Amino acid sequence: MGSFGRAGGPAVLGRPGRPARRARPGDGRGTRLRPDRRVRRGPGRDPGRCRLRQAAGPRSDRGSGDSGVPGHRAGHRRHRGLGAHVARHVVRRGAAHVVLAGRRGEAAPGVAALVAELTEAGARVTVAACDCADAAALRAVVEAVPADLPLRAVVHAAGVDTGDAAAPDLTAGGLAELFGPKVGGARALREVTADAPLEVVVLFSSAAATWGGAGQAGYAAANAQLDGMARAWRDTGVPVVSLAWGPWAGQGLAGRDGVADRMRRQGLLPLDPRAAMAALDAALSGGQAVRTVVDVDWERFAPGFTAVRPSPLLAGVPDAARALAPPEPTGPGPAALPAVQRPAAVLDLVRREVAAVLGHPGPADVDPDRSFRDQGFDSMAAVELRDRLRARTGLPLATALVFDHPTPKAVTAHLVAALAPASEPDPSPAAAVDRLESALAAGLPDPAERAPLERRLAAVLDRLRAGDRAYGRDGAPATGGPDDDIRTADVDDLLDIIDAQL
C-alpha cells in the first residue's frame, strides 16, 4: 500500500490509445479500473468485511479424469505454503494423481511429510525437481505424466517471498528474480501445455497488483503482468483464472515477525487457508480471468488507502464508501467555548486523542512539541487521529493532517484557526485597543459623549496600572470601593453615590 500517506502510487491507465499517466494527489480523474472486476465482492458479507463463500462438501469421485478438477491430475509448483494447501484441497476434492514440481524437488523442506499425507488420503503423488521457468525441464515433467491419467488441471503457485524495493531502487537483477518464477514460469507453462486437454489453469497472483504495495514495486509489477497473461491466455479458450491473493495466515510476508500486525492495522486480515480454498472453488466457476481475494476491514483499510487522494478503485465497494463517510460529531466540542478558552481546550483535546491512538495512559504522556513521527505515528495512526478529531470538532479535516501539521501544537493551531468564524475578532487586549483606535480615528464622538467615554477609559487605565489588585483571577475587573468611584466621578455620579449611600 504505497499510497498510505504518500504522494506516489501506481500509474493510472486511461482509455485504449491514450498514454498512461501517474495519478496526482487529489486527482481521481481518468482511472479505468473496474472495482466489480478487481475486488472480490461475494454474497454473505457482513458490514465492513469481505466474507468468502464456503465451498461445497468434498467430492468423492476419484480417478476418472472426466468431471472437473476432482479426479484429475493437478500439477503444483511449490511444496510448502500455498502450494501445499492447494495439494491437500484437490486431494480432498477427489484428485487421483498430484504432481508436485519445484526447483528442489524431494529435497524441499516439508515435501516428504506432504507426500505421506497425500498418499494416506488416497492420492498418487509424483515429485519432480524442475525450474518452473525452464520450458525444456518443464516439458520433461509434463511428458512423464502417464497417459491413463492425462494432465487436465494446473495450479501455478510459484513465486518468491519478496525482499522488494521502491521503484527508484529497483535493479535489473532484482526484477529478474521477481519476474522469473512468476511470469517466466507461467510463460513456460503455457508453452508446454499448449496441446494438453486442460480444463483448469490457476495462476497465483497478489493483491499488490490490484492496489500497489509499499516497497513492492517490482513484486506488484510481476503480478500485474501475470494477471495480464491470464486474460490473454483465457482469450484463446483455455479456462485460466489468476487469483490475486491478500495475505495468508502464516505464509510469505504475512508470516514474518510484526508484518501480520502491521497488515491488520492497515485493514488487511490474514486469510484462513480453508476460506482461501473456498474462494478458489468459487473462482473456478466465476467465469472471470482475474479475481482479487482479500479479507478486508474496510473501516481501517479505506481511510488509509485514500489518505493522499480519493480512489476510484473503491468507488464500487459499499463498505468502503461507508467507512469513508464523515462521522457525526460526538458533541458541541471546543467550537462552543469562548474564543479565549479554545487554544488550551483544543490542545488538551489533541493530546487526549493522540494518547488514545498510541495507547498511552493519558494526555500527560504526549509531548505537544514533539513530532508525531518521533512519537510513533505511522500512516494508519495518522488516519485514526484525523477521524477522532473530525468526530470531536465537526471539522472536515484532511487525511494528511499530521503530515501538514507535524506536532500536536501545530495541529492545535490549525484547529483553533479553523474553529474561529471568519467574523470573530481577535480576543487579545492589544487587538481590542487597535479596534478602539481605528474607531476613534474614523470619527470622534460628539462632545456630549466624550466625557463619559473619557471617564471609562481613565478607569480602565487605572485598573491596568494597578495590575493584579484591580483584576480577579478570571480576568474580570475587581469591584472597586467608594473611593475608586469618587476619584473618577462627575457631579451626576456623585449625586448617584450619595443617593445610594443614603
Short mmCIF file of C-alpha atoms in Angstrom, two decimals:
data_model
loop_
_atom_site.label_atom_id
_atom_site.label_comp_id
_atom_site.label_asym_id
_atom_site.label_seq_id
_atom_site.Cartn_x
_atom_site.Cartn_y
_atom_site.Cartn_z
CA MET A 1 0.00 0.00 0.00
CA GLY A 2 2.39 2.60 -1.23
CA SER A 3 -0.30 5.28 -1.17
CA PHE A 4 -0.68 5.34 2.62
CA GLY A 5 0.30 8.90 3.45
CA ARG A 6 2.44 9.20 0.35
CA ALA A 7 2.08 11.16 -2.86
CA GLY A 8 3.19 8.37 -5.19
CA GLY A 9 1.11 5.34 -6.02
CA PRO A 10 0.52 3.19 -9.06
CA ALA A 11 0.16 4.60 -12.55
CA VAL A 12 -3.42 5.25 -13.65
CA LEU A 13 -4.32 3.89 -17.06
CA GLY A 14 -6.54 5.82 -19.45
CA ARG A 15 -8.62 4.58 -22.32
CA PRO A 16 -7.02 2.44 -25.04
CA GLY A 17 -4.86 4.56 -27.29
CA ARG A 18 -4.17 7.16 -24.64
CA PRO A 19 -0.85 7.24 -22.79
CA ALA A 20 -0.62 6.10 -19.21
CA ARG A 21 -0.11 8.81 -16.63
CA ARG A 22 0.78 8.97 -12.98
CA ALA A 23 -2.01 9.79 -10.59
CA ARG A 24 -1.61 13.12 -8.85
CA PRO A 25 -2.62 13.80 -5.25
CA GLY A 26 -6.28 14.64 -5.16
CA ASP A 27 -6.74 13.64 -8.80
CA GLY A 28 -9.26 10.86 -9.30
CA ARG A 29 -9.90 11.54 -12.99
CA GLY A 30 -9.14 9.18 -15.79
CA THR A 31 -8.88 5.95 -13.87
CA ARG A 32 -10.36 2.98 -15.73
CA LEU A 33 -10.06 0.30 -13.08
CA ARG A 34 -13.32 -1.54 -12.58
CA PRO A 35 -13.93 -2.39 -8.92
CA ASP A 36 -16.54 -5.00 -9.81
CA ARG A 37 -13.88 -6.96 -11.63
CA ARG A 38 -10.97 -6.38 -9.31
CA VAL A 39 -12.33 -6.59 -5.79
CA ARG A 40 -13.92 -9.78 -4.52
CA ARG A 41 -17.48 -8.93 -3.54
CA GLY A 42 -19.23 -12.20 -2.97
CA PRO A 43 -22.52 -12.87 -1.21
CA GLY A 44 -22.90 -13.19 2.51
CA ARG A 45 -20.66 -10.35 3.64
CA ASP A 46 -21.18 -8.66 6.94
CA PRO A 47 -20.77 -4.86 7.01
CA GLY A 48 -17.17 -3.79 6.83
CA ARG A 49 -15.54 -7.05 5.86
CA CYS A 50 -15.40 -9.36 2.87
CA ARG A 51 -16.53 -12.87 3.64
CA LEU A 52 -15.60 -15.78 1.45
CA ARG A 53 -18.33 -18.17 0.44
CA GLN A 54 -17.91 -21.67 1.80
CA ALA A 55 -17.30 -24.41 -0.71
CA ALA A 56 -19.50 -27.43 -1.20
CA GLY A 57 -18.59 -30.66 0.56
CA PRO A 58 -15.74 -32.85 -0.68
CA ARG A 59 -16.29 -34.75 -3.88
CA SER A 60 -15.81 -38.50 -3.73
CA ASP A 61 -15.38 -39.25 -7.45
CA ARG A 62 -11.74 -40.13 -7.93
CA GLY A 63 -9.53 -41.10 -10.81
CA SER A 64 -11.87 -40.85 -13.77
CA GLY A 65 -10.41 -37.62 -15.13
CA ASP A 66 -13.74 -36.72 -16.64
CA SER A 67 -15.53 -34.48 -14.14
CA GLY A 68 -13.72 -31.24 -13.47
CA VAL A 69 -10.79 -30.72 -11.14
CA PRO A 70 -11.55 -33.61 -8.75
CA GLY A 71 -10.28 -36.81 -10.32
CA HIS A 72 -7.75 -35.01 -12.48
CA ARG A 73 -4.07 -34.76 -12.28
CA ALA A 74 -3.10 -31.42 -10.73
CA GLY A 75 0.40 -30.01 -11.24
CA HIS A 76 1.53 -27.93 -8.24
CA ARG A 77 4.66 -25.91 -8.32
CA ARG A 78 5.55 -25.41 -4.69
CA HIS A 79 5.97 -27.89 -1.85
CA ARG A 80 5.25 -25.70 1.13
CA GLY A 81 2.93 -22.86 1.89
CA LEU A 82 0.27 -22.06 -0.68
CA GLY A 83 1.04 -24.98 -2.99
CA ALA A 84 0.78 -27.46 -0.13
CA HIS A 85 -2.63 -26.12 0.86
CA VAL A 86 -3.83 -26.48 -2.72
CA ALA A 87 -2.48 -30.01 -2.97
CA ARG A 88 -4.38 -31.04 0.14
CA HIS A 89 -7.50 -29.32 -1.13
CA VAL A 90 -7.61 -31.01 -4.53
CA VAL A 91 -6.98 -34.39 -2.94
CA ARG A 92 -9.87 -33.79 -0.54
CA ARG A 93 -11.93 -32.87 -3.59
CA GLY A 94 -11.07 -36.17 -5.27
CA ALA A 95 -7.86 -35.75 -7.29
CA ALA A 96 -6.35 -39.16 -8.03
CA HIS A 97 -2.86 -38.07 -9.04
CA VAL A 98 -0.94 -34.98 -7.98
CA VAL A 99 2.37 -33.86 -9.48
CA LEU A 100 4.43 -31.63 -7.20
CA ALA A 101 7.00 -29.77 -9.29
CA GLY A 102 9.52 -27.37 -7.80
CA ARG A 103 13.13 -26.29 -8.05
CA ARG A 104 14.35 -28.53 -5.19
CA GLY A 105 12.06 -31.49 -5.75
CA GLU A 106 12.21 -34.09 -2.98
CA ALA A 107 14.88 -32.05 -1.18
CA ALA A 108 12.44 -29.23 -0.46
CA PRO A 109 11.62 -28.84 3.25
CA GLY A 110 8.35 -30.49 4.18
CA VAL A 111 7.80 -32.32 0.91
CA ALA A 112 8.27 -35.81 2.38
CA ALA A 113 5.63 -35.19 5.04
CA LEU A 114 3.28 -33.72 2.44
CA VAL A 115 3.69 -36.72 0.15
CA ALA A 116 2.96 -39.07 3.04
CA GLU A 117 -0.13 -37.06 3.97
CA LEU A 118 -1.50 -37.03 0.42
CA THR A 119 -0.72 -40.71 -0.10
CA GLU A 120 -2.52 -41.62 3.10
CA ALA A 121 -5.50 -39.64 1.81
CA GLY A 122 -5.61 -41.95 -1.23
CA ALA A 123 -3.83 -39.94 -3.91
CA ARG A 124 -0.95 -40.94 -6.12
CA VAL A 125 1.86 -38.38 -5.76
CA THR A 126 4.78 -37.62 -8.08
CA VAL A 127 7.55 -35.21 -7.05
CA ALA A 128 9.69 -33.59 -9.76
CA ALA A 129 12.71 -31.30 -9.44
CA CYS A 130 12.18 -28.59 -12.02
CA ASP A 131 12.88 -24.91 -12.57
CA CYS A 132 9.40 -23.72 -13.43
CA ALA A 133 10.75 -21.03 -15.78
CA ASP A 134 12.79 -23.58 -17.78
CA ALA A 135 10.49 -24.66 -20.60
CA ALA A 136 12.60 -27.70 -21.52
CA ALA A 137 12.71 -29.02 -17.95
CA LEU A 138 9.01 -28.36 -17.51
CA ARG A 139 8.21 -30.16 -20.77
CA ALA A 140 10.01 -33.24 -19.48
CA VAL A 141 7.78 -33.24 -16.39
CA VAL A 142 4.62 -32.91 -18.48
CA GLU A 143 5.67 -35.65 -20.91
CA ALA A 144 6.31 -38.01 -17.98
CA VAL A 145 2.66 -37.87 -16.94
CA PRO A 146 1.04 -41.31 -17.52
CA ALA A 147 -1.33 -41.45 -20.47
CA ASP A 148 -4.04 -43.15 -18.42
CA LEU A 149 -4.30 -40.08 -16.19
CA PRO A 150 -3.73 -37.14 -18.54
CA LEU A 151 -2.91 -33.71 -17.25
CA ARG A 152 -6.12 -31.69 -17.02
CA ALA A 153 -5.56 -29.13 -14.25
CA VAL A 154 -2.57 -26.99 -13.30
CA VAL A 155 -2.01 -24.64 -10.37
CA HIS A 156 0.97 -22.30 -10.77
CA ALA A 157 1.81 -21.16 -7.24
CA ALA A 158 5.49 -20.37 -7.74
CA GLY A 159 6.91 -17.12 -6.50
CA VAL A 160 9.38 -15.58 -4.10
CA ASP A 161 8.94 -14.04 -0.68
CA THR A 162 9.94 -10.66 -1.94
CA GLY A 163 12.62 -8.51 -0.42
CA ASP A 164 11.47 -5.92 -2.93
CA ALA A 165 12.14 -2.19 -3.18
CA ALA A 166 10.51 1.06 -4.19
CA ALA A 167 10.54 1.85 -7.91
CA PRO A 168 13.59 4.19 -7.86
CA ASP A 169 15.66 1.48 -6.14
CA LEU A 170 14.83 -1.39 -8.49
CA THR A 171 17.62 -3.12 -10.40
CA ALA A 172 17.51 -5.36 -13.45
CA GLY A 173 18.78 -8.27 -11.37
CA GLY A 174 16.16 -7.73 -8.70
CA LEU A 175 13.39 -7.59 -11.28
CA ALA A 176 14.65 -10.79 -12.90
CA GLU A 177 14.44 -12.61 -9.57
CA LEU A 178 10.84 -11.47 -9.19
CA PHE A 179 9.65 -11.97 -12.75
CA GLY A 180 11.44 -15.28 -13.38
CA PRO A 181 9.44 -17.72 -11.22
CA LYS A 182 6.16 -15.81 -11.53
CA VAL A 183 5.98 -14.60 -15.14
CA GLY A 184 8.62 -16.82 -16.72
CA GLY A 185 7.04 -19.87 -15.13
CA ALA A 186 3.59 -19.00 -16.46
CA ARG A 187 5.00 -18.38 -19.94
CA ALA A 188 6.78 -21.74 -19.93
CA LEU A 189 3.68 -23.45 -18.61
CA ARG A 190 1.55 -22.07 -21.43
CA GLU A 191 4.10 -23.20 -23.99
CA VAL A 192 4.48 -26.79 -22.80
CA THR A 193 0.76 -27.39 -22.16
CA ALA A 194 -0.43 -25.96 -25.48
CA ASP A 195 -1.60 -29.41 -26.62
CA ALA A 196 -2.79 -30.69 -23.23
CA PRO A 197 -6.56 -31.05 -22.67
CA LEU A 198 -6.51 -28.59 -19.77
CA GLU A 199 -9.81 -27.90 -18.09
CA VAL A 200 -8.46 -25.65 -15.34
CA VAL A 201 -5.40 -23.39 -15.07
CA VAL A 202 -4.96 -21.39 -11.87
CA LEU A 203 -2.26 -18.74 -11.52
CA PHE A 204 -1.44 -17.41 -8.06
CA SER A 205 -1.05 -13.63 -8.19
CA SER A 206 -1.03 -11.00 -5.44
CA ALA A 207 -3.31 -8.18 -4.35
CA ALA A 208 -0.22 -5.98 -4.66
CA ALA A 209 -1.09 -5.94 -8.37
CA THR A 210 -4.55 -4.59 -7.53
CA TRP A 211 -3.66 -1.61 -5.36
CA GLY A 212 0.12 -1.50 -5.15
CA GLY A 213 2.35 -2.24 -2.21
CA ALA A 214 4.70 -0.16 -0.09
CA GLY A 215 8.22 -1.07 -1.18
CA GLN A 216 6.86 -3.73 -3.54
CA ALA A 217 7.13 -2.02 -6.91
CA GLY A 218 8.73 -4.97 -8.70
CA TYR A 219 6.55 -7.56 -6.99
CA ALA A 220 3.39 -5.64 -7.87
CA ALA A 221 4.55 -5.29 -11.48
CA ALA A 222 5.33 -9.00 -11.82
CA ASN A 223 1.93 -10.00 -10.51
CA ALA A 224 0.20 -7.40 -12.68
CA GLN A 225 1.87 -8.93 -15.73
CA LEU A 226 0.74 -12.36 -14.57
CA ASP A 227 -2.85 -11.07 -14.43
CA GLY A 228 -2.49 -9.71 -17.96
CA MET A 229 -1.16 -13.04 -19.16
CA ALA A 230 -4.18 -14.77 -17.62
CA ARG A 231 -6.55 -12.57 -19.61
CA ALA A 232 -4.67 -13.13 -22.86
CA TRP A 233 -4.44 -16.86 -22.23
CA ARG A 234 -8.14 -17.11 -21.41
CA ASP A 235 -8.96 -15.32 -24.66
CA THR A 236 -7.55 -18.36 -26.51
CA GLY A 237 -10.26 -20.55 -24.99
CA VAL A 238 -8.31 -22.04 -22.08
CA PRO A 239 -10.18 -21.67 -18.73
CA VAL A 240 -7.48 -19.66 -16.95
CA VAL A 241 -8.05 -17.71 -13.74
CA SER A 242 -5.50 -15.61 -11.89
CA LEU A 243 -6.20 -15.19 -8.18
CA ALA A 244 -4.70 -12.03 -6.67
CA TRP A 245 -4.41 -13.11 -3.05
CA GLY A 246 -4.26 -10.95 0.01
CA PRO A 247 -2.03 -12.11 2.87
CA TRP A 248 -2.41 -15.71 4.02
CA ALA A 249 -2.14 -16.59 7.69
CA GLY A 250 1.41 -17.69 8.43
CA GLN A 251 2.56 -17.52 4.79
CA GLY A 252 5.00 -15.31 2.90
CA LEU A 253 5.43 -11.76 4.16
CA ALA A 254 2.43 -12.13 6.47
CA GLY A 255 4.30 -14.88 8.32
CA ARG A 256 7.20 -12.64 9.31
CA ASP A 257 7.51 -11.07 12.74
CA GLY A 258 5.47 -7.90 13.03
CA VAL A 259 4.26 -7.92 9.42
CA ALA A 260 0.91 -9.54 10.18
CA ASP A 261 0.24 -6.99 12.94
CA ARG A 262 1.10 -4.13 10.59
CA MET A 263 -1.21 -5.53 7.93
CA ARG A 264 -4.03 -5.85 10.46
CA ARG A 265 -3.58 -2.21 11.44
CA GLN A 266 -3.85 -1.33 7.77
CA GLY A 267 -7.06 -3.37 7.49
CA LEU A 268 -5.76 -6.45 5.67
CA LEU A 269 -6.58 -9.56 7.67
CA PRO A 270 -4.71 -12.83 7.06
CA LEU A 271 -6.76 -15.30 5.05
CA ASP A 272 -7.56 -18.58 6.71
CA PRO A 273 -6.36 -21.30 4.28
CA ARG A 274 -9.74 -23.06 4.37
CA ALA A 275 -11.54 -19.86 3.45
CA ALA A 276 -8.97 -19.29 0.70
CA MET A 277 -9.69 -22.71 -0.76
CA ALA A 278 -13.41 -21.93 -0.69
CA ALA A 279 -12.61 -18.79 -2.70
CA LEU A 280 -10.60 -20.90 -5.13
CA ASP A 281 -13.59 -23.15 -5.74
CA ALA A 282 -15.84 -20.13 -6.26
CA ALA A 283 -13.38 -18.54 -8.70
CA LEU A 284 -13.27 -21.65 -10.87
CA SER A 285 -16.97 -21.27 -11.60
CA GLY A 286 -16.97 -17.47 -11.78
CA GLY A 287 -16.10 -17.03 -15.44
CA GLN A 288 -13.55 -14.25 -14.85
CA ALA A 289 -9.88 -14.21 -15.73
CA VAL A 290 -8.72 -12.28 -12.65
CA ARG A 291 -10.17 -12.25 -9.15
CA THR A 292 -8.83 -10.43 -6.10
CA VAL A 293 -9.38 -12.39 -2.89
CA VAL A 294 -8.81 -10.46 0.33
CA ASP A 295 -10.23 -10.30 3.83
CA VAL A 296 -10.60 -6.55 4.41
CA ASP A 297 -11.55 -4.47 7.42
CA TRP A 298 -12.82 -1.51 5.42
CA GLU A 299 -13.05 0.79 8.46
CA ARG A 300 -9.26 0.69 8.62
CA PHE A 301 -8.26 0.00 5.04
CA ALA A 302 -10.36 2.52 3.10
CA PRO A 303 -9.26 5.68 5.00
CA GLY A 304 -5.62 4.68 4.80
CA PHE A 305 -5.77 3.74 1.13
CA THR A 306 -7.31 7.11 0.28
CA ALA A 307 -5.03 9.08 2.61
CA VAL A 308 -3.48 11.12 -0.20
CA ARG A 309 -6.25 11.14 -2.81
CA PRO A 310 -9.65 9.56 -3.48
CA SER A 311 -9.53 6.13 -5.10
CA PRO A 312 -11.97 5.23 -7.89
CA LEU A 313 -10.91 1.62 -7.29
CA LEU A 314 -13.03 1.61 -4.11
CA ALA A 315 -15.93 3.58 -5.55
CA GLY A 316 -17.95 0.44 -6.23
CA VAL A 317 -17.48 -1.09 -2.76
CA PRO A 318 -20.37 -0.09 -0.44
CA ASP A 319 -18.49 -0.99 2.73
CA ALA A 320 -15.61 1.25 1.69
CA ALA A 321 -17.99 4.13 0.97
CA ARG A 322 -19.50 3.78 4.45
CA ALA A 323 -16.04 3.74 6.01
CA LEU A 324 -15.13 6.95 4.18
CA ALA A 325 -18.31 8.83 5.14
CA PRO A 326 -17.65 11.74 7.56
CA PRO A 327 -18.51 10.72 11.13
CA GLU A 328 -21.20 12.52 13.07
CA PRO A 329 -19.80 14.97 15.64
CA THR A 330 -19.87 13.49 19.15
CA GLY A 331 -20.87 16.75 20.86
CA PRO A 332 -20.64 20.53 20.73
CA GLY A 333 -16.87 20.34 21.16
CA PRO A 334 -14.47 23.26 21.54
CA ALA A 335 -16.33 25.40 19.00
CA ALA A 336 -18.90 26.15 21.71
CA LEU A 337 -16.26 27.60 24.05
CA PRO A 338 -15.36 31.29 24.26
CA ALA A 339 -12.53 32.19 21.93
CA VAL A 340 -10.08 32.90 24.78
CA GLN A 341 -10.54 29.38 26.16
CA ARG A 342 -10.24 27.48 22.89
CA PRO A 343 -6.45 27.14 22.50
CA ALA A 344 -5.97 25.40 25.85
CA ALA A 345 -9.09 23.26 25.38
CA VAL A 346 -8.11 22.22 21.85
CA LEU A 347 -4.54 21.37 22.90
CA ASP A 348 -5.92 19.19 25.69
CA LEU A 349 -8.27 17.53 23.19
CA VAL A 350 -5.45 16.85 20.73
CA ARG A 351 -3.21 15.38 23.42
CA ARG A 352 -6.02 13.15 24.70
CA GLU A 353 -6.76 11.82 21.23
CA VAL A 354 -3.07 11.27 20.47
CA ALA A 355 -2.76 9.35 23.74
CA ALA A 356 -5.77 7.22 22.80
CA VAL A 357 -4.33 6.42 19.35
CA LEU A 358 -0.91 5.49 20.74
CA GLY A 359 -2.28 3.63 23.76
CA HIS A 360 -0.82 6.00 26.37
CA PRO A 361 -2.48 6.29 29.81
CA GLY A 362 -3.34 9.96 29.36
CA PRO A 363 -2.53 13.31 27.73
CA ALA A 364 0.37 13.95 30.08
CA ASP A 365 2.32 11.29 28.15
CA VAL A 366 2.06 13.29 24.91
CA ASP A 367 4.73 15.95 24.30
CA PRO A 368 2.96 18.77 22.43
CA ASP A 369 6.22 19.95 20.82
CA ARG A 370 7.48 16.55 19.68
CA SER A 371 6.76 15.42 16.12
CA PHE A 372 4.14 12.76 15.53
CA ARG A 373 6.72 10.64 13.72
CA ASP A 374 9.04 10.66 16.73
CA GLN A 375 6.11 9.74 18.98
CA GLY A 376 5.48 6.57 16.98
CA PHE A 377 2.89 7.59 14.40
CA ASP A 378 2.54 5.70 11.15
CA SER A 379 0.07 6.31 8.33
CA MET A 380 -2.73 4.33 9.96
CA ALA A 381 -2.28 6.17 13.26
CA ALA A 382 -2.46 9.45 11.33
CA VAL A 383 -5.74 8.41 9.75
CA GLU A 384 -7.16 7.30 13.09
CA LEU A 385 -6.22 10.60 14.76
CA ARG A 386 -7.78 12.54 11.88
CA ASP A 387 -11.02 10.57 12.26
CA ARG A 388 -11.15 11.08 16.03
CA LEU A 389 -10.52 14.82 15.79
CA ARG A 390 -13.01 15.15 12.95
CA ALA A 391 -15.67 13.49 15.08
CA ARG A 392 -14.89 15.68 18.11
CA THR A 393 -14.72 19.00 16.27
CA GLY A 394 -17.05 18.52 13.31
CA LEU A 395 -14.36 19.95 11.00
CA PRO A 396 -13.73 18.44 7.53
CA LEU A 397 -10.10 17.60 8.26
CA ALA A 398 -7.75 16.30 5.58
CA THR A 399 -6.26 12.83 5.96
CA ALA A 400 -2.79 14.38 5.69
CA LEU A 401 -3.43 16.44 8.83
CA VAL A 402 -0.41 15.20 10.77
CA PHE A 403 1.85 15.43 7.73
CA ASP A 404 0.92 19.07 7.13
CA HIS A 405 1.00 19.93 10.85
CA PRO A 406 3.66 17.61 12.32
CA THR A 407 3.29 18.27 16.08
CA PRO A 408 0.33 18.35 18.48
CA LYS A 409 0.84 22.10 18.91
CA ALA A 410 0.80 22.63 15.16
CA VAL A 411 -2.42 20.63 14.84
CA THR A 412 -3.88 22.65 17.71
CA ALA A 413 -3.11 25.94 15.98
CA HIS A 414 -4.71 24.63 12.79
CA LEU A 415 -7.85 23.52 14.62
CA VAL A 416 -8.17 26.77 16.57
CA ALA A 417 -7.93 28.77 13.36
CA ALA A 418 -10.48 26.52 11.66
CA LEU A 419 -12.90 26.76 14.59
CA ALA A 420 -12.86 30.57 14.70
CA PRO A 421 -15.58 32.11 12.49
CA ALA A 422 -14.29 34.48 9.87
CA SER A 423 -16.12 37.38 11.56
CA GLU A 424 -14.91 36.61 15.07
CA PRO A 425 -12.49 39.32 16.29
CA ASP A 426 -9.12 38.65 17.85
CA PRO A 427 -9.85 38.46 21.62
CA SER A 428 -6.46 39.80 22.76
CA PRO A 429 -6.36 43.18 24.66
CA ALA A 430 -3.90 44.64 22.15
CA ALA A 431 -6.27 43.83 19.28
CA ALA A 432 -9.14 45.43 21.23
CA VAL A 433 -7.11 48.65 21.67
CA ASP A 434 -6.32 48.58 17.94
CA ARG A 435 -10.00 48.38 17.14
CA LEU A 436 -10.77 51.29 19.52
CA GLU A 437 -8.07 53.43 17.93
CA SER A 438 -9.44 52.67 14.50
CA ALA A 439 -12.96 53.61 15.61
CA LEU A 440 -11.79 56.92 17.09
CA ALA A 441 -9.73 57.70 14.00
CA ALA A 442 -12.77 57.13 11.84
CA GLY A 443 -14.62 59.93 13.67
CA LEU A 444 -14.54 61.41 17.16
CA PRO A 445 -17.75 61.14 19.18
CA ASP A 446 -19.94 64.14 19.91
CA PRO A 447 -18.80 66.38 22.81
CA ALA A 448 -21.68 65.11 24.93
CA GLU A 449 -20.39 61.52 24.52
CA ARG A 450 -16.73 62.31 25.10
CA ALA A 451 -16.84 62.94 28.87
CA PRO A 452 -18.37 59.55 29.81
CA LEU A 453 -16.01 57.83 27.37
CA GLU A 454 -13.00 59.60 28.86
CA ARG A 455 -14.06 58.58 32.37
CA ARG A 456 -14.41 54.92 31.31
CA LEU A 457 -11.03 54.94 29.62
CA ALA A 458 -9.44 56.57 32.68
CA ALA A 459 -10.95 53.89 34.91
CA VAL A 460 -9.64 51.14 32.62
CA LEU A 461 -6.20 52.74 32.61
CA ASP A 462 -6.20 52.94 36.42
CA ARG A 463 -7.01 49.23 36.64
CA LEU A 464 -4.29 48.40 34.12
CA ARG A 465 -1.76 50.31 36.22
CA ALA A 466 -2.98 48.62 39.41
CA GLY A 467 -2.29 45.22 37.86
CA ASP A 468 -3.48 42.11 39.72
CA ARG A 469 -5.01 44.21 42.51
CA ALA A 470 -7.55 45.58 40.05
CA TYR A 471 -8.42 42.28 38.27
CA GLY A 472 -9.65 38.96 39.63
CA ARG A 473 -8.28 35.56 38.75
CA ASP A 474 -10.85 35.20 35.98
CA GLY A 475 -9.65 38.41 34.32
CA ALA A 476 -12.79 40.37 35.17
CA PRO A 477 -12.39 43.85 36.75
CA ALA A 478 -12.41 43.68 40.52
CA THR A 479 -15.22 45.52 42.26
CA GLY A 480 -13.88 48.85 43.46
CA GLY A 481 -14.79 50.65 46.70
CA PRO A 482 -16.46 54.07 47.04
CA ASP A 483 -13.08 55.83 46.97
CA ASP A 484 -12.32 54.40 43.50
CA ASP A 485 -15.72 55.55 42.24
CA ILE A 486 -15.41 59.06 43.72
CA ARG A 487 -11.98 59.64 42.15
CA THR A 488 -13.41 59.37 38.64
CA ALA A 489 -16.96 60.66 39.29
CA ASP A 490 -18.53 63.86 37.97
CA VAL A 491 -21.38 65.78 39.64
CA ASP A 492 -24.09 63.42 38.43
CA ASP A 493 -22.09 60.38 39.54
CA LEU A 494 -21.50 61.93 42.97
CA LEU A 495 -25.24 62.57 43.41
CA ASP A 496 -25.89 58.93 42.47
CA ILE A 497 -23.36 57.74 45.04
CA ILE A 498 -24.91 59.95 47.76
CA ASP A 499 -28.37 58.64 46.90
CA ALA A 500 -27.07 55.08 47.12
CA GLN A 501 -25.41 55.68 50.47
CA LEU A 502 -28.45 57.46 51.98
#
